Short mmCIF file of C-alpha atoms in Angstrom, two decimals:
data_model
loop_
_atom_site.label_atom_id
_atom_site.label_comp_id
_atom_site.label_asym_id
_atom_site.label_seq_id
_atom_site.Cartn_x
_atom_site.Cartn_y
_atom_site.Cartn_z
CA MET A 1 11.78 -41.46 35.77
CA LEU A 2 10.95 -38.39 37.86
CA LEU A 3 12.52 -36.09 35.23
CA VAL A 4 10.54 -37.82 32.46
CA VAL A 5 7.26 -37.36 34.37
CA LEU A 6 8.00 -33.71 35.18
CA LEU A 7 8.95 -32.96 31.58
CA ASN A 8 5.51 -34.35 30.47
CA ALA A 9 3.59 -32.65 33.29
CA PRO A 10 2.94 -29.11 31.87
CA LEU A 11 -0.23 -28.15 30.04
CA PHE A 12 0.43 -26.18 26.89
CA CYS A 13 -2.39 -23.82 25.86
CA ASP A 14 -3.11 -24.20 22.16
CA GLY A 15 -6.38 -22.36 21.80
CA CYS A 16 -8.84 -19.94 23.42
CA ASP A 17 -12.11 -19.49 21.55
CA ALA A 18 -15.87 -19.93 21.96
CA GLY A 19 -15.62 -19.43 25.69
CA LYS A 20 -13.19 -22.37 26.11
CA TYR A 21 -9.49 -22.89 26.68
CA SER A 22 -7.79 -25.83 24.95
CA PHE A 23 -4.68 -27.44 26.42
CA SER A 24 -2.32 -29.96 24.95
CA VAL A 25 -0.30 -32.46 26.89
CA GLY A 26 3.04 -33.78 25.61
CA THR A 27 6.43 -32.06 25.46
CA VAL A 28 7.68 -33.79 22.30
CA VAL A 29 4.39 -34.34 20.46
CA PRO A 30 0.90 -33.67 21.79
CA TYR A 31 -0.73 -36.90 22.84
CA ALA A 32 -3.87 -35.48 24.58
CA GLN A 33 -6.00 -32.40 24.34
CA ILE A 34 -8.13 -31.10 27.16
CA THR A 35 -10.86 -28.47 26.85
CA THR A 36 -12.16 -26.51 29.78
CA PRO A 37 -14.87 -23.84 29.96
CA HIS A 38 -13.90 -20.21 30.51
CA THR A 39 -16.40 -18.39 32.72
CA PRO A 40 -16.40 -14.74 33.64
CA ASP A 41 -15.60 -15.34 37.25
CA ARG A 42 -12.81 -17.81 36.32
CA GLN A 43 -13.64 -20.01 39.24
CA ARG A 44 -15.40 -22.96 37.60
CA PHE A 45 -13.29 -25.20 35.44
CA PHE A 46 -15.37 -28.29 35.12
CA PRO A 47 -16.44 -30.36 33.28
CA ILE A 48 -13.17 -31.26 31.67
CA GLU A 49 -13.52 -32.66 28.20
CA ILE A 50 -10.73 -34.86 26.72
CA THR A 51 -11.16 -34.12 23.03
CA CYS A 52 -8.12 -36.11 21.82
CA TRP A 53 -6.02 -39.00 23.10
CA SER A 54 -3.29 -41.08 21.51
CA SER A 55 -1.68 -43.94 23.42
CA TRP A 56 1.18 -44.40 20.98
CA ARG A 57 2.04 -40.71 21.13
CA CYS A 58 1.98 -40.85 24.94
CA LEU A 59 4.37 -43.78 24.83
CA ALA A 60 6.57 -42.01 22.23
CA ASN A 61 6.86 -38.96 24.50
CA PHE A 62 8.04 -40.97 27.48
CA LEU A 63 10.44 -43.12 25.33
CA VAL A 64 12.00 -40.18 23.50
CA ILE A 65 12.53 -38.09 26.64
CA ALA A 66 13.84 -41.07 28.62
CA SER A 67 16.24 -41.92 25.77
CA LEU A 68 17.51 -38.40 25.49
CA ILE A 69 18.10 -38.15 29.27
CA TRP A 70 19.90 -41.48 29.28
CA LEU A 71 22.13 -40.56 26.30
CA LEU A 72 22.97 -37.07 27.55
CA THR A 73 23.72 -38.13 31.12
CA ARG A 74 25.75 -41.17 30.00
CA HIS A 75 28.07 -39.30 27.64
CA ASN A 76 28.35 -35.93 29.41
CA ARG A 77 29.20 -35.90 33.13
CA ARG A 78 28.35 -32.24 33.48
CA ILE A 79 24.86 -32.75 32.16
CA ALA A 80 24.59 -35.76 34.44
CA ARG A 81 25.43 -33.61 37.48
CA VAL A 82 22.77 -31.11 36.44
CA ALA A 83 20.12 -33.74 35.90
CA GLU A 84 20.91 -35.36 39.28
CA SER A 85 20.82 -32.06 41.19
CA GLY A 86 17.88 -31.03 43.27
CA GLN A 87 17.98 -27.59 41.82
CA PHE A 88 17.09 -28.82 38.32
CA THR A 89 14.31 -30.98 39.71
CA GLY A 90 12.98 -28.00 41.67
CA THR A 91 13.13 -25.91 38.46
CA LEU A 92 11.01 -28.49 36.54
CA ILE A 93 8.51 -28.64 39.40
CA ALA A 94 8.21 -24.78 39.62
CA VAL A 95 7.75 -24.41 35.86
CA ALA A 96 5.20 -27.18 35.71
CA VAL A 97 3.27 -25.63 38.58
CA ALA A 98 3.32 -22.27 36.78
CA PHE A 99 2.07 -23.81 33.47
CA ASN A 100 -0.65 -25.78 35.31
CA SER A 101 -1.71 -22.88 37.52
CA TRP A 102 -4.84 -22.37 35.45
CA TRP A 103 -6.47 -24.88 37.79
CA PHE A 104 -5.72 -23.13 41.07
CA LEU A 105 -4.42 -19.58 40.23
CA PRO A 106 -6.21 -18.56 37.04
CA GLU A 107 -5.36 -14.88 37.42
CA PHE A 108 -1.63 -15.68 37.65
CA TRP A 109 -1.79 -17.98 34.64
CA LEU A 110 -3.69 -15.47 32.53
CA ASN A 111 -1.57 -12.42 33.42
CA VAL A 112 1.81 -14.09 33.40
CA VAL A 113 2.00 -17.36 31.53
CA PHE A 114 -0.69 -16.85 28.90
CA MET A 115 0.19 -13.22 28.21
CA LEU A 116 3.87 -14.07 27.60
CA GLN A 117 2.80 -16.97 25.39
CA TRP A 118 0.31 -14.79 23.49
CA HIS A 119 2.87 -12.08 22.70
CA LEU A 120 5.40 -14.63 21.62
CA SER A 121 2.74 -16.32 19.51
CA MET A 122 1.87 -13.02 17.77
CA TYR A 123 5.52 -12.38 17.05
CA LEU A 124 5.92 -15.88 15.50
CA LEU A 125 2.76 -15.48 13.44
CA TYR A 126 3.83 -12.09 12.17
CA LEU A 127 7.30 -13.33 11.39
CA PHE A 128 6.22 -16.38 9.32
CA GLN A 129 2.61 -15.82 8.24
CA GLY A 130 1.64 -12.20 8.79
CA ILE A 131 -0.85 -11.06 11.39
CA GLU A 132 -3.81 -12.24 9.24
CA GLY A 133 -2.56 -15.80 8.99
CA PRO A 134 -4.98 -18.72 8.66
CA SER A 135 -6.58 -20.17 11.79
CA ASP A 136 -4.47 -23.33 11.65
CA ALA A 137 -1.28 -21.20 11.58
CA SER A 138 -2.55 -19.28 14.60
CA ARG A 139 -3.13 -22.49 16.53
CA HIS A 140 0.28 -23.90 15.58
CA SER A 141 2.02 -20.62 16.52
CA LEU A 142 0.26 -20.59 19.87
CA LEU A 143 1.37 -24.20 20.68
CA THR A 144 4.91 -23.53 19.35
CA SER A 145 5.15 -20.43 21.55
CA ALA A 146 4.10 -22.48 24.56
CA TRP A 147 6.90 -24.91 23.92
CA LEU A 148 9.43 -22.15 23.47
CA LEU A 149 8.26 -20.35 26.57
CA TYR A 150 8.54 -23.58 28.54
CA ALA A 151 12.09 -24.17 27.32
CA VAL A 152 13.11 -20.56 28.05
CA CYS A 153 11.68 -20.72 31.56
CA VAL A 154 13.48 -23.96 32.34
CA VAL A 155 16.81 -22.76 30.97
CA VAL A 156 16.71 -19.27 32.57
CA LEU A 157 15.48 -20.44 35.98
CA SER A 158 18.04 -23.29 36.01
CA ALA A 159 20.88 -21.00 35.02
CA THR A 160 19.83 -18.43 37.66
CA LEU A 161 19.68 -20.98 40.41
CA PHE A 162 23.02 -22.52 39.51
CA GLY A 163 24.52 -19.07 39.08
CA VAL A 164 23.39 -17.89 42.49
CA ASN A 165 24.56 -21.13 44.06
CA ALA A 166 27.97 -20.77 42.40
CA PHE A 167 28.24 -17.16 43.47
CA PHE A 168 27.54 -17.91 47.10
CA ARG A 169 29.93 -20.87 47.14
CA ARG A 170 32.70 -18.90 45.42
CA TYR A 171 32.41 -15.44 46.90
CA PHE A 172 30.30 -15.56 49.99
CA PHE A 173 30.59 -18.58 52.22
CA ALA A 174 33.95 -19.68 53.50
CA ALA A 175 35.41 -22.82 52.04
CA SER A 176 35.86 -24.33 55.47
CA GLY A 177 34.37 -23.76 58.85
CA LYS A 178 30.82 -23.26 60.02
CA TRP A 179 28.01 -22.52 57.59
CA TRP A 180 27.66 -18.97 58.92
CA GLN A 181 31.31 -18.04 58.25
CA ILE A 182 31.53 -15.79 55.20
CA GLN A 183 34.36 -14.42 53.08
CA LEU A 184 35.30 -10.78 53.20
CA GLY A 185 34.98 -10.42 49.41
CA GLY A 186 31.42 -11.71 49.45
CA LEU A 187 30.56 -9.35 52.26
CA ILE A 188 31.94 -6.39 50.35
CA ILE A 189 29.92 -7.36 47.27
CA VAL A 190 26.72 -7.58 49.31
CA VAL A 191 27.44 -4.23 50.96
CA VAL A 192 28.09 -2.57 47.58
CA VAL A 193 24.92 -4.02 46.04
CA LEU A 194 22.78 -3.11 49.01
CA GLY A 195 24.26 0.36 49.19
CA THR A 196 23.57 0.87 45.49
CA LEU A 197 19.90 -0.20 45.90
CA VAL A 198 19.43 1.99 48.92
CA GLY A 199 20.88 4.93 46.94
CA LEU A 200 18.58 4.31 44.00
CA VAL A 201 15.52 4.07 46.25
CA ALA A 202 16.47 7.28 48.10
CA ARG A 203 17.03 9.11 44.82
CA LEU A 204 13.60 7.97 43.49
CA LEU A 205 11.97 9.08 46.74
CA LEU A 206 13.64 12.45 46.62
CA HIS A 207 12.48 13.09 43.03
CA SER A 208 8.93 11.86 43.62
#
């Protein structure tokens, strides 16, 4: 249930015109649309206007996601271990916070989340409609790019966390003994990486 809620938590920006930002809620199909004013100081976000709401779409989102999680975890033990891990839950929380950061860190949302979404949207629009596509196509491409960006963030961040964890368990920490006991191979890798970084920084400073 926690995974279902987290997967439906992000706000997906699907429009920015007439001094307002429009957000859709719903990972499978949008079931609500929220409009907020965009002011020059980017500090006032109220009043919030719910311009669209569909109860059956909301129920469909939760049922579809819950069914997919149940089927995947039931028939694939590896996926079940990933879904049950705290790292995957932490990934969903971090990505949801980033996508919802318009409310508390608007500069971060605009310069990171929205800019990535906007460039991806322009690429999709150029790829399928041309830059001068109709307004409906622009809106759909913006929402599609939000979904794609969300999926990429979840996959990349999850893979990074699991990869780092596997690296430390395999090459760094000793299989037995105290938590601070490390393997020689892992120590050598860390020394090589740190030495390379120090060399690169020193080279840049010498040429600056």
